[in-house]
XYZ file of C-alpha atoms in Angstrom:
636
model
C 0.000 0.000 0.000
C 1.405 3.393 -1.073
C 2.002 5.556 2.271
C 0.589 9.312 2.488
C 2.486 11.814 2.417
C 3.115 15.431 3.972
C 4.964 18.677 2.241
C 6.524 20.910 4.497
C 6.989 24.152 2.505
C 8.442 27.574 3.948
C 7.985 30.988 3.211
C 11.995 31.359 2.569
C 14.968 29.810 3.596
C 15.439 29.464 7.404
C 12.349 29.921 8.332
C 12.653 26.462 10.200
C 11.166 23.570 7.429
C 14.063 21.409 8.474
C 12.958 21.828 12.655
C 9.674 21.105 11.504
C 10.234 18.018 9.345
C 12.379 16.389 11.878
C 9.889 17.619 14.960
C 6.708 15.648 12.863
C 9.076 12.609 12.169
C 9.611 12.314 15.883
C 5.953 12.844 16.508
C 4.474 10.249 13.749
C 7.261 7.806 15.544
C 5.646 7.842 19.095
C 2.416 7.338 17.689
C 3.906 4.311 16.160
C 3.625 4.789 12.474
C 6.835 3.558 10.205
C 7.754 7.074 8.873
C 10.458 8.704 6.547
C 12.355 12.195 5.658
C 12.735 13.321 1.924
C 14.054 16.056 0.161
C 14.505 16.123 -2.890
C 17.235 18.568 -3.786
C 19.475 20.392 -1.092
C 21.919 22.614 -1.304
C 24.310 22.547 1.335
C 28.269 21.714 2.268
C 26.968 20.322 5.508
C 26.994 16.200 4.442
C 26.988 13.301 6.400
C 28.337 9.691 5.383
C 25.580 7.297 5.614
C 25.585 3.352 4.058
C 25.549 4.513 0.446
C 27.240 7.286 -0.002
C 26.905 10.801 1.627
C 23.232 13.311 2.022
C 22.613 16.219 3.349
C 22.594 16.837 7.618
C 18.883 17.697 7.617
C 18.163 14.441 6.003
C 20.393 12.129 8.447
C 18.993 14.147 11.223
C 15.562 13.853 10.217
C 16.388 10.062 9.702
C 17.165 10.096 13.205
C 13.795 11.265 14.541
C 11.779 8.982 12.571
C 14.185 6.047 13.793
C 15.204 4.384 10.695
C 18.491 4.359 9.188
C 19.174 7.449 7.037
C 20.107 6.507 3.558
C 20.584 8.733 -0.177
C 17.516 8.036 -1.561
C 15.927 10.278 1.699
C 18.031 13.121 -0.443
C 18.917 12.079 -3.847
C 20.448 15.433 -4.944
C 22.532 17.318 -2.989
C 24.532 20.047 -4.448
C 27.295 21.371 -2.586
C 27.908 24.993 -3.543
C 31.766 25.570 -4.894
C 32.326 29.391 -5.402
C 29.418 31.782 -6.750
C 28.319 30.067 -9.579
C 29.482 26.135 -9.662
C 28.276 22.942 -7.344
C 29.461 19.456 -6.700
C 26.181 17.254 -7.958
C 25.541 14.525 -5.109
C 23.168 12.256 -6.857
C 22.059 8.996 -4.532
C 24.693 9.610 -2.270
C 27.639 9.730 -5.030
C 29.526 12.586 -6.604
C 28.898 12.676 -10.571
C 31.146 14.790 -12.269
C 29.428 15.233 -15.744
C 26.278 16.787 -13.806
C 28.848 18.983 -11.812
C 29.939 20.209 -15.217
C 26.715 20.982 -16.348
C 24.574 24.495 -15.932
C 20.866 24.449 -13.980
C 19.254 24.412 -16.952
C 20.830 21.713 -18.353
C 21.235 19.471 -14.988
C 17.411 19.083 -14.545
C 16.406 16.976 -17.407
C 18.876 14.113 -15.688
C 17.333 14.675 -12.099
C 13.635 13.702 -12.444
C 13.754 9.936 -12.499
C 16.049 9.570 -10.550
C 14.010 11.379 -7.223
C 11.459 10.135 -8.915
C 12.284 6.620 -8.577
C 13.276 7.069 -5.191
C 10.722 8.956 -3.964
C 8.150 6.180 -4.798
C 10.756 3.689 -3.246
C 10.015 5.784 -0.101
C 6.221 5.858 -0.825
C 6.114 1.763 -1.088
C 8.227 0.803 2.009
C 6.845 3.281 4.738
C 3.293 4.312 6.157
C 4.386 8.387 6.126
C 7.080 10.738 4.123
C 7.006 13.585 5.283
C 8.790 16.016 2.648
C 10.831 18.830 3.234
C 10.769 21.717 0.609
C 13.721 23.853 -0.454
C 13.378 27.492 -0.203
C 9.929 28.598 -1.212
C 7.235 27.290 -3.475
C 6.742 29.921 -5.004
C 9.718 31.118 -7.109
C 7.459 31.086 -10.479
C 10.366 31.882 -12.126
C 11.999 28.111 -11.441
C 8.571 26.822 -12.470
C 8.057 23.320 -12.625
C 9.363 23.568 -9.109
C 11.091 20.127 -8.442
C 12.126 20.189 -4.618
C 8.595 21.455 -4.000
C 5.822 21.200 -6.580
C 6.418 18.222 -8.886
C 7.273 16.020 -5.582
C 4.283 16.918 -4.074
C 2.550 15.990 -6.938
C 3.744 13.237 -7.623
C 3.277 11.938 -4.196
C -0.362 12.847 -3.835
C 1.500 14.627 -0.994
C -1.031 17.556 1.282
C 1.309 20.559 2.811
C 1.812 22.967 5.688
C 3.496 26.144 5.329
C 5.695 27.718 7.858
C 6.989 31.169 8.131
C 9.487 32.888 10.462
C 8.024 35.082 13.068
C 11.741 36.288 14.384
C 11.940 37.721 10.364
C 9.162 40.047 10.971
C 6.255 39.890 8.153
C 5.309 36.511 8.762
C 1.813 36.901 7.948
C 2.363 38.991 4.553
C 4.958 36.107 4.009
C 1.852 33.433 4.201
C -0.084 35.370 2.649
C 1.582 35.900 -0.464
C 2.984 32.485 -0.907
C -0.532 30.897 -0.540
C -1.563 33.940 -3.059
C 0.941 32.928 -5.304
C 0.401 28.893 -5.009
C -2.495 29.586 -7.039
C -3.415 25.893 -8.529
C -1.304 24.117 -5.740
C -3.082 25.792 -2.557
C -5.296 23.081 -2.631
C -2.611 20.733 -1.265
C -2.483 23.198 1.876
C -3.511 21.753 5.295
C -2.366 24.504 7.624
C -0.013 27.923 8.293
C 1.925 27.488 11.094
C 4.195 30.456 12.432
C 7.911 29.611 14.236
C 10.210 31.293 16.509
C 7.901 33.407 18.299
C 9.144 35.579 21.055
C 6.579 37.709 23.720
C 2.598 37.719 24.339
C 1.397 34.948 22.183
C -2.072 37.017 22.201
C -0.738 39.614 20.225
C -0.048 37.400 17.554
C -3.165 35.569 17.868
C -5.636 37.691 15.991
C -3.289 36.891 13.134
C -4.653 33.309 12.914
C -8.376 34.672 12.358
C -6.852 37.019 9.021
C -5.254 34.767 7.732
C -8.320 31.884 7.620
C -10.548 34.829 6.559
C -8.376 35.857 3.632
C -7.529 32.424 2.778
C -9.704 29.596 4.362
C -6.543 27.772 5.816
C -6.215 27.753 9.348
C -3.364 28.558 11.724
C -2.323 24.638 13.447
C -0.545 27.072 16.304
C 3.149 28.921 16.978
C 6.344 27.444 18.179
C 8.230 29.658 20.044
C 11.972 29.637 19.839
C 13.285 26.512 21.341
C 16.308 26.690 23.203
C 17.622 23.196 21.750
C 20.914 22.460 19.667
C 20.608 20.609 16.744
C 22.732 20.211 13.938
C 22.299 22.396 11.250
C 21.414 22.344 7.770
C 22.950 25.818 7.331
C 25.542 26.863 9.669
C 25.949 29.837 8.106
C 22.455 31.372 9.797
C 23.035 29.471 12.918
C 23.433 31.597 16.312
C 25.029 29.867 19.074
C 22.956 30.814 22.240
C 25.217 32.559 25.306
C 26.893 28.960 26.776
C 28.569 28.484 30.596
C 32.218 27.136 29.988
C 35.636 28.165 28.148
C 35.674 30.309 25.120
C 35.613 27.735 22.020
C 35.995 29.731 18.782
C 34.953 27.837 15.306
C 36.961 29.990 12.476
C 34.516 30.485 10.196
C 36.171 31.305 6.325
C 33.795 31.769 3.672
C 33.388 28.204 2.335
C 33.663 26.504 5.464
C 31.850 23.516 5.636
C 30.422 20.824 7.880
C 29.584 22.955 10.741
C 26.773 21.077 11.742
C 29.270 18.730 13.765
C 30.287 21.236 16.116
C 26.349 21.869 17.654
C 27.326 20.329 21.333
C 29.927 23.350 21.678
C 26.845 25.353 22.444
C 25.934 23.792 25.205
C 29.595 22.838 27.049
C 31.421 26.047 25.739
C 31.140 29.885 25.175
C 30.841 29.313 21.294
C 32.253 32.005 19.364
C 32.029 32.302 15.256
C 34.843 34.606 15.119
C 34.610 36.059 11.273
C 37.979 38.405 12.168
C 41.176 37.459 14.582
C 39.539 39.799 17.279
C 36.339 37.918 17.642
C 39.058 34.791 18.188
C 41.032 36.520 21.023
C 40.725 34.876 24.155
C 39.736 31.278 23.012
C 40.839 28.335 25.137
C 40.430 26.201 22.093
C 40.723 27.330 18.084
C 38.533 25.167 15.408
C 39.630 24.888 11.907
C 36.659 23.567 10.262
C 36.346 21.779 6.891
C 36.023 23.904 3.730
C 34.727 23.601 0.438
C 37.386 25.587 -1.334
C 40.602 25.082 0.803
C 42.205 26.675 -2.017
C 40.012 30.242 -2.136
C 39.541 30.097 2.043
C 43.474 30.223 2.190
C 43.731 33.721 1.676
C 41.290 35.088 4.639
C 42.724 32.257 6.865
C 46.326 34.391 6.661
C 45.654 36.906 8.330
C 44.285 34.571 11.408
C 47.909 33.377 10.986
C 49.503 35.271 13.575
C 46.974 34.440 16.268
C 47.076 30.896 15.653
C 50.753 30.901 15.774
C 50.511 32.646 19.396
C 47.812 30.345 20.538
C 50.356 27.368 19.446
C 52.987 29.332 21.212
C 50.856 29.034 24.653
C 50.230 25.507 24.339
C 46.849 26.123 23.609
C 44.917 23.456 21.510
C 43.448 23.933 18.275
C 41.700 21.538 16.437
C 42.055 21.109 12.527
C 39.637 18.854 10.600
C 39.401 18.204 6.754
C 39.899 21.610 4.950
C 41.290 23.248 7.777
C 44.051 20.967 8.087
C 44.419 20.381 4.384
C 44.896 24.713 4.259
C 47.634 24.291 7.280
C 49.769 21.961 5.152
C 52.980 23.128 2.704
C 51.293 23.413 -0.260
C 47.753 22.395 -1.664
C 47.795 20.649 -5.258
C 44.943 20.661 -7.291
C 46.368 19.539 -11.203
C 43.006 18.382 -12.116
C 41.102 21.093 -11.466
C 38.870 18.800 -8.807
C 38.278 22.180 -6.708
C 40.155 25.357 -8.151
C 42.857 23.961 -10.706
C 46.560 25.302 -9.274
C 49.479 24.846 -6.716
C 48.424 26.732 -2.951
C 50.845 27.503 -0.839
C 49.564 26.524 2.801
C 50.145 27.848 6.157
C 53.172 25.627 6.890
C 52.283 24.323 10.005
C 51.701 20.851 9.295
C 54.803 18.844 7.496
C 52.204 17.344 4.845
C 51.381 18.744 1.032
C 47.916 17.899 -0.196
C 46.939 16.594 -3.905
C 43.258 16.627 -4.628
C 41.918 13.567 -6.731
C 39.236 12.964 -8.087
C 37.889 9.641 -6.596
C 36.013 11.248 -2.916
C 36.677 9.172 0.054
C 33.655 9.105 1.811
C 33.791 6.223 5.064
C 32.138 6.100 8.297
C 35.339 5.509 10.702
C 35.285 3.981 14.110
C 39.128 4.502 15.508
C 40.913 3.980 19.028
C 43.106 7.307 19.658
C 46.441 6.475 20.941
C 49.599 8.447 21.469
C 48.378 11.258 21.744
C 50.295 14.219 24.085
C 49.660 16.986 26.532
C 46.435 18.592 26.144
C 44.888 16.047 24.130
C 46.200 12.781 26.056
C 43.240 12.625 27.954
C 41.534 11.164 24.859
C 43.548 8.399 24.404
C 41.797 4.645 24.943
C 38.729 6.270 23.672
C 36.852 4.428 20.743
C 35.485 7.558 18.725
C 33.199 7.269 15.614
C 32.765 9.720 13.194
C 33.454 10.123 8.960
C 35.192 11.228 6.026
C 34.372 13.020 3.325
C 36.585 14.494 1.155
C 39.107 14.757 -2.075
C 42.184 15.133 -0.861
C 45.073 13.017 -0.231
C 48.709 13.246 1.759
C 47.785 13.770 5.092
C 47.428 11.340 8.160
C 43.414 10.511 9.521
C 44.997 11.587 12.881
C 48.198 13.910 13.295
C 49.384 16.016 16.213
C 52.216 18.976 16.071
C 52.563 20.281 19.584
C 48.985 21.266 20.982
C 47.827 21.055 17.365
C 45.918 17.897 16.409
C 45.278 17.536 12.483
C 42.210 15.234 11.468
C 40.781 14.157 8.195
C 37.656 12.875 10.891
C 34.748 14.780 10.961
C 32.646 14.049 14.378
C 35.239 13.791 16.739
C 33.375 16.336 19.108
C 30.337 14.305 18.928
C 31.248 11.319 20.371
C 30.277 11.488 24.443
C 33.702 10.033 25.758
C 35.367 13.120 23.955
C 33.283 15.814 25.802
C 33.297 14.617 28.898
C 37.510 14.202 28.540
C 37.693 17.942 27.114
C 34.961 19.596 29.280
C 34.115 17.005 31.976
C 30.570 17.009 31.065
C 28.247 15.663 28.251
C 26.223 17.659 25.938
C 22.513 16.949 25.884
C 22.347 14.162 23.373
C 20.188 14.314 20.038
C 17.627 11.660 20.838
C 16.939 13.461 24.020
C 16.607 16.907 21.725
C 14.370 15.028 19.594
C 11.477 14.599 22.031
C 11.851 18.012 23.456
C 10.929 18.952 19.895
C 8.518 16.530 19.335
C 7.243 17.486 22.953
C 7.038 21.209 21.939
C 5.334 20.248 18.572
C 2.439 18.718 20.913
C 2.409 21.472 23.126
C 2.018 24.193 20.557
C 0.432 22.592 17.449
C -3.119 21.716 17.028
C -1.922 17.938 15.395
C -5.347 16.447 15.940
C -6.278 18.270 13.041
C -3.251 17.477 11.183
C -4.248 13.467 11.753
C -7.794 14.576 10.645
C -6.759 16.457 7.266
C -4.484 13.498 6.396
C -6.974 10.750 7.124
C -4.838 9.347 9.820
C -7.619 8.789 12.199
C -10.737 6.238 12.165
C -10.713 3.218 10.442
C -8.506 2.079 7.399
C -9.695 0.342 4.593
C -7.764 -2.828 5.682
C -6.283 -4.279 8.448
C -3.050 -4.606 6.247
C -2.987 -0.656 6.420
C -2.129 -0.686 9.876
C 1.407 -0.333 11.308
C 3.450 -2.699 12.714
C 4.676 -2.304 15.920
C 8.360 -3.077 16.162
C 8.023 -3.707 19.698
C 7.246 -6.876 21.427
C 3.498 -8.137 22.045
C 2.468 -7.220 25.578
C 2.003 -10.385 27.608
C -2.094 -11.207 27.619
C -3.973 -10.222 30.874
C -6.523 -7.941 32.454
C -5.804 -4.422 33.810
C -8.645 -2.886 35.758
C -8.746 0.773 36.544
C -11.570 2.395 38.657
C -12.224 6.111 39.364
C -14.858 8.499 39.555
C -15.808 11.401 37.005
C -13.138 12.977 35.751
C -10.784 11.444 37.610
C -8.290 10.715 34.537
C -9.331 6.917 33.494
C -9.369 7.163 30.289
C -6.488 9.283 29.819
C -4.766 6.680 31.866
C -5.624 3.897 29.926
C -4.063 5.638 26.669
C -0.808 5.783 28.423
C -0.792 2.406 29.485
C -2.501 1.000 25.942
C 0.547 3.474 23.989
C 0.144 3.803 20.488
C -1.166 0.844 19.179
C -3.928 -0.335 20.504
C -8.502 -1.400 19.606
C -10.692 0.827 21.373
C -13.978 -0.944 22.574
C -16.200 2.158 23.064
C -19.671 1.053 24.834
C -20.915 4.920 24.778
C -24.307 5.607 22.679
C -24.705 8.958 21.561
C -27.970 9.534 22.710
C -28.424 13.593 23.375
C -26.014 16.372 22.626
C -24.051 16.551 25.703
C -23.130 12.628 25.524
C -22.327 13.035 21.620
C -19.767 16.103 22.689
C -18.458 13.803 25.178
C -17.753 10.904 22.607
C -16.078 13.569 20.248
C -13.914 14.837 22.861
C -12.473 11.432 23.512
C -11.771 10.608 19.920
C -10.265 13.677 19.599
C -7.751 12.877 22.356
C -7.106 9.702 20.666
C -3.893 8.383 18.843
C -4.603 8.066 15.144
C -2.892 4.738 15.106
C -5.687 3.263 17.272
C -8.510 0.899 15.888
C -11.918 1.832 17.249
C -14.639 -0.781 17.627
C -18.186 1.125 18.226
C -19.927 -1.657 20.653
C -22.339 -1.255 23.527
C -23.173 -4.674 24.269
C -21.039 -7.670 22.888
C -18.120 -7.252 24.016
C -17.158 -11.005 23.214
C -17.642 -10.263 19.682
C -15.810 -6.859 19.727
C -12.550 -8.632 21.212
C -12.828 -11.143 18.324
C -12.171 -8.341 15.933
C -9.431 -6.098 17.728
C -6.742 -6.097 15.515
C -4.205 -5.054 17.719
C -2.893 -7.472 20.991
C -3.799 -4.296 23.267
C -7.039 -3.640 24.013
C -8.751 -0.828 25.850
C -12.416 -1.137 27.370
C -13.778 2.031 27.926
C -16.239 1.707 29.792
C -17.553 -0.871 31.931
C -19.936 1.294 33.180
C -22.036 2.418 30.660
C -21.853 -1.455 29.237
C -23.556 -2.508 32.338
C -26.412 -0.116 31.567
C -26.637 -0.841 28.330
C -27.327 -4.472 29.158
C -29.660 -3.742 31.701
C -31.675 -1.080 29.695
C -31.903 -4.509 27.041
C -32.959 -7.170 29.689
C -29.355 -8.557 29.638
C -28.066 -10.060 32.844
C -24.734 -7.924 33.676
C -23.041 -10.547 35.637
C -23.379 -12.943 33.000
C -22.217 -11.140 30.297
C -19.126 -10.506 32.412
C -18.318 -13.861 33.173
C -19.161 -14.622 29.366
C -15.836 -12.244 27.999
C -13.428 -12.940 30.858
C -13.381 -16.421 29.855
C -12.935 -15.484 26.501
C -10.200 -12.881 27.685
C -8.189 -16.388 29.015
C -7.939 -17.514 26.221
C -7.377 -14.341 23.378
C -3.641 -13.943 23.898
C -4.734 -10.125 24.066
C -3.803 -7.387 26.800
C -7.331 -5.794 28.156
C -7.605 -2.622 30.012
C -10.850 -2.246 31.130
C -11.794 1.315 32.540
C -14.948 1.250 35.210
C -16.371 4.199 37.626
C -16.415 3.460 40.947
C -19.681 4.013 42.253
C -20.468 2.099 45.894
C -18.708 5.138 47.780
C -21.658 7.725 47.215
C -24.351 7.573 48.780
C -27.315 5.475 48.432
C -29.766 6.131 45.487
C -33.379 7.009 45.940
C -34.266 5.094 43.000
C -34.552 0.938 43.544
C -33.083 0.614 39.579
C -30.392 3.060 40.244
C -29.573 1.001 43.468
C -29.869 -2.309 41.038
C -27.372 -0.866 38.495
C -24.930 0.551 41.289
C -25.124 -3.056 43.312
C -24.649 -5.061 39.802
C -22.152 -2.501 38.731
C -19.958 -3.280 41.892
C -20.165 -6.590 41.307
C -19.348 -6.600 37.733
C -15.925 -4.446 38.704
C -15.520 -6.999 41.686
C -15.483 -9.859 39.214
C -12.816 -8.509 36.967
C -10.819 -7.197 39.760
C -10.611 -11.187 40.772
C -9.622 -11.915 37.066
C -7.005 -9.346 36.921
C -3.200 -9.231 37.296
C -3.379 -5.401 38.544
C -6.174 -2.889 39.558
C -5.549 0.585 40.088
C -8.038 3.325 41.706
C -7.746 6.865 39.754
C -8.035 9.857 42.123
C -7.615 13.423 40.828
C -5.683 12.501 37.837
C -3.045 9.770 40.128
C -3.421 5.967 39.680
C -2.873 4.052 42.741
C -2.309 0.829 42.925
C -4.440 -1.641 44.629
């Protein structure tokens, strides 16, 4: 079956599609759907090496939330920029040179099979892609859009739009792009606005515009998380204030790979120092990669005389990919792989370079050994981490006094390294990924998101469902009791988790009961199968799909039996020996009613007396019984 799919366009660059993306990934995850990142074109120098080749860092990221492995065909073109005018094509995770060489123009005609293809790869293996766009929709000057409008046709794909608050003119932003959508706005599902700072009621009456003027609504505002992620561009990024010694990342005009160095925020004072003053005082210098060793070597001189001093102290600096390649003798480049010509490096490092045209790209797993003074403390650590790059000469791991010379991207990644350079551990990114998801849920009306993309009630076949990869819960009876309100139900969710057959026993007989019924459903995971059934309850369990099932409520079930001429106690004893032997996990969810006082009426004492009885029986049948009070389950 051919899995839905979800377009997350933007107003502009930065204006947080790749947050987003990764955020709903995480979200999709907990409710237990099988779900998957895709973009189709990015342009970035910030790459990770994956099994397969090498894709963007929003992708692998993104690969991480959803929890599957991250692999090229989640972004079969990357193009990494090289200079104003030139990039290096990435297609499926591979350099090609003869696209490199070509213009736009001519480039597209040999991209659309080929995301084509494996977008619908994507589309057959997983129940959700969710697809992030590049830039904005709307540049109708690029029309046929390919990283936005052809995928999303092709996929059948709906689409929220996000703009940036922190930008100012968010809602002229959404207005104009959905103005300028003009066929494609019906694919939109929802505006939602992103980095919000202040009164959220101020902003508010912008939600009511913008669903007059367009008939979209506003799914809510994100404020601007405090959490450090890597990047897709570094170049925007803006290291919050951090506690700890000043860490300053040089940052030349091609640098690239910056994404690797996101945990500095959090264990350092992170400086992007642009000029040798904005460097002064570091503890530790960075030397990132680059792009263009060759055209960065000219504004890394005049850092030349800082770094030299820093060396002097026997202070360390770190030097990774480009940055040591541009501290080397000399950089050769006869075939013209980067900038054709002979570079005379910094001299610092006794190695000359020679670019080739064959790319390394590896994931590496090394144990660091022999190393001296400052950095001894990492030796005996296993480190992980990658290489991607052209050139050729230099050692994978090379120290020169306090200088230490990598081709290994990631080192400052890996926890055993932070906690032997800083004596702590950064917050790491799974934790990061469900304090977005978290936020998503806080701030983002995603009922209505399952709604618009048919993600709740009941699928057209019970091969439609996800699997869980989990284990089967072992088969039993859970009982919890509680008065109105008291949480039950909400309890019951937590317990069931995200794959689970609702029994409902409610009848919507007036209004007020019918709000009530819609209220729960709304609260409930999409993932769930619901099984409408007031009085067979033997029947109903026959049909749950899923091993977990929830019973909600007992206590309406009893009166609908009695209201029929059904005997209660019967009925009870009926399913619990059918529960024995089902192999399912039932959490039945009953009010607890004998602690009130006595009813006037001689049926409402009938239905209170068989209703205690009914929650007596199952409480013998059942492995554990908990009693809901003001929102807190105790056990019994």
């Amino acid at each position: 079956m051919r899995a839905k799919a979800l377009a997350i366009w933007g107003t502009g660059s930065g204006v947080g599609k790749s947050l987003l993306t990764a955020g709903l990934l995480r979200h999709f995850r907990r409710l237990g759907l099988r779900v998957a990142p895709f973009k189709a074109q990015n342009m970035s120098n910030h790459a990770r090496v994956v099994a397969g080749g090498e894709m963007a860092s929003a992708q692998w990221l993104q690969a991480m939330a959803a929890g599957v492995p991250p692999e090229p065909r989640m972004n079969p073109v990357l193009l990494k920029p090289m200079g104003e005018r030139g990039s290096q094509v990435i297609l499926l995770g591979r350099a090609s040179p003869e696209l490199s060489r070509l213009s736009w123009q001519e480039r597209r005609a040999h991209l659309d099979g080929t995301v084509r293809e494996a977008l619908e790869g994507l589309l057959q293996e997983y129940d959700l892609v969710v697809m992030e766009g590049a830039g904005s929709p709307v540049e109708r000057n690029l029309w046929p859009d390919l990283p936005n409008l052809k995928v999303a046709e092709w996929a059948g794909a709906k689409a929220l739009l996000v703009a940036d608050v922190d930008q100012g003119g968010a809602l002229a932003a959404l207005y104009g792009t959905w103005a300028l959508l003009g066929e494609h706005r019906k694919r939109l599902l929802g505006f939602v606005l992103n980095k919000f700072r202040g009164d959220l009621e101020l902003l508010k009456p912008a939600y009511g515009l913008l669903e007059g003027w367009t008939g979209v609504p506003v799914l809510g505002t994100l404020p601007m998380l405090g959490l450090e992620l890597p990047e897709e561009d570094g170049f925007r990024h803006r290291p919050r204030p951090g506690l700890g010694p000043k860490v300053a990342v040089l940052r030349y005009p091609h640098a690239s790979n910056l994404d690797e160095f996101w945990p500095l925020s959090e264990l350092a004072q992170l400086v992007h120092a642009r000029t040798p003053e904005e460097a002064e005082g570091a503890w530790l210098l960075i030397l990132p990669g680059s792009r263009l060793p060759a055209e960065d070597l000219p504004w890394l001189r005049g850092f030349l005389p800082l770094i030299q001093g820093h060396l002097a102290q026997n202070k360390p600096v770190l030097a990774v990919c480009g940055g040591a390649e541009m501290l080397s003798e000399a950089i050769w480049d006869e075939e013209g792989v980067e900038k054709r010509g002979h570079f005379p490096g910094l001299g610092l490092l006794p190695f000359q370079v020679r670019l080739e045209r064959p790319k390394t790209v590896k994931e590496r797993r090394i144990r660091l050994e022999g190393l001296r003074g400052f950095w001894s403390s990492l030796n005996g650590l296993e480190v992980e981490g990658y290489e991607i790059h052209h050139g050729q000469g230099l050692p994978l791991l090379h120290q020169e006094g306090s200088l230490l010379a990598t081709w290994l991207h990631g080192l400052l990644e890996n926890p055993g390294v932070q906690r032997a350079l800083f004596g702590k551990e950064a917050k790491g990114l799974e934790d990061s990924l469900e304090e977005l998801a978290q936020a998503l849920e806080n701030h983002l009306d995603l009922k209505a998101l399952h709604r618009a993309l048919g993600l709740g009630g009941k699928p057209q076949s019970l091969a439609s469902w996800p699997k869980t990869p989990d284990p089967p819960p072992s088969p039993g009876l859970l009982l919890l009791l509680g008065g109105a309100k008291s949480g039950k139900s909400r309890h019951a969710q937590r317990l069931a988790g995200p794959l689970a057959t609702l029994i409902a026993t409610a009848e919507a007989r007036d209004e007020e009961m019918a709000a009530r019924i819609a209220r729960h459903q709304a609260e409930r995971p999409p993932t769930w199968q619901t099984l409408e059934e007031p009085l067979n309850l033997v029947e109903a369990l026959a049909k749950a799909h899923h091993p977990t099932v929830v019973v909600d409520c007992l206590t309406l079930w009893v009166a609908n039996l009695l209201e029929r001429g059904l005997d209660p106690l019967q009925e009870a004893r009926r399913f619990l020996e059918t529960l024995r032997h089902s192999g399912k996990r039932v959490i039945a969810v009953s009010n607890e009613v004998g602690m009130g006082i006595v009813p006037a009426h001689p049926l409402a004492r009938r239905y209170r007396d068989l209703l205690g009885e009914v929650n007596a029986l199952f409480a013998r049948e059942a492995e554990e019984v908990y009693l809901m009070v003001a929102g807190r389950a105790l056990r019994l």
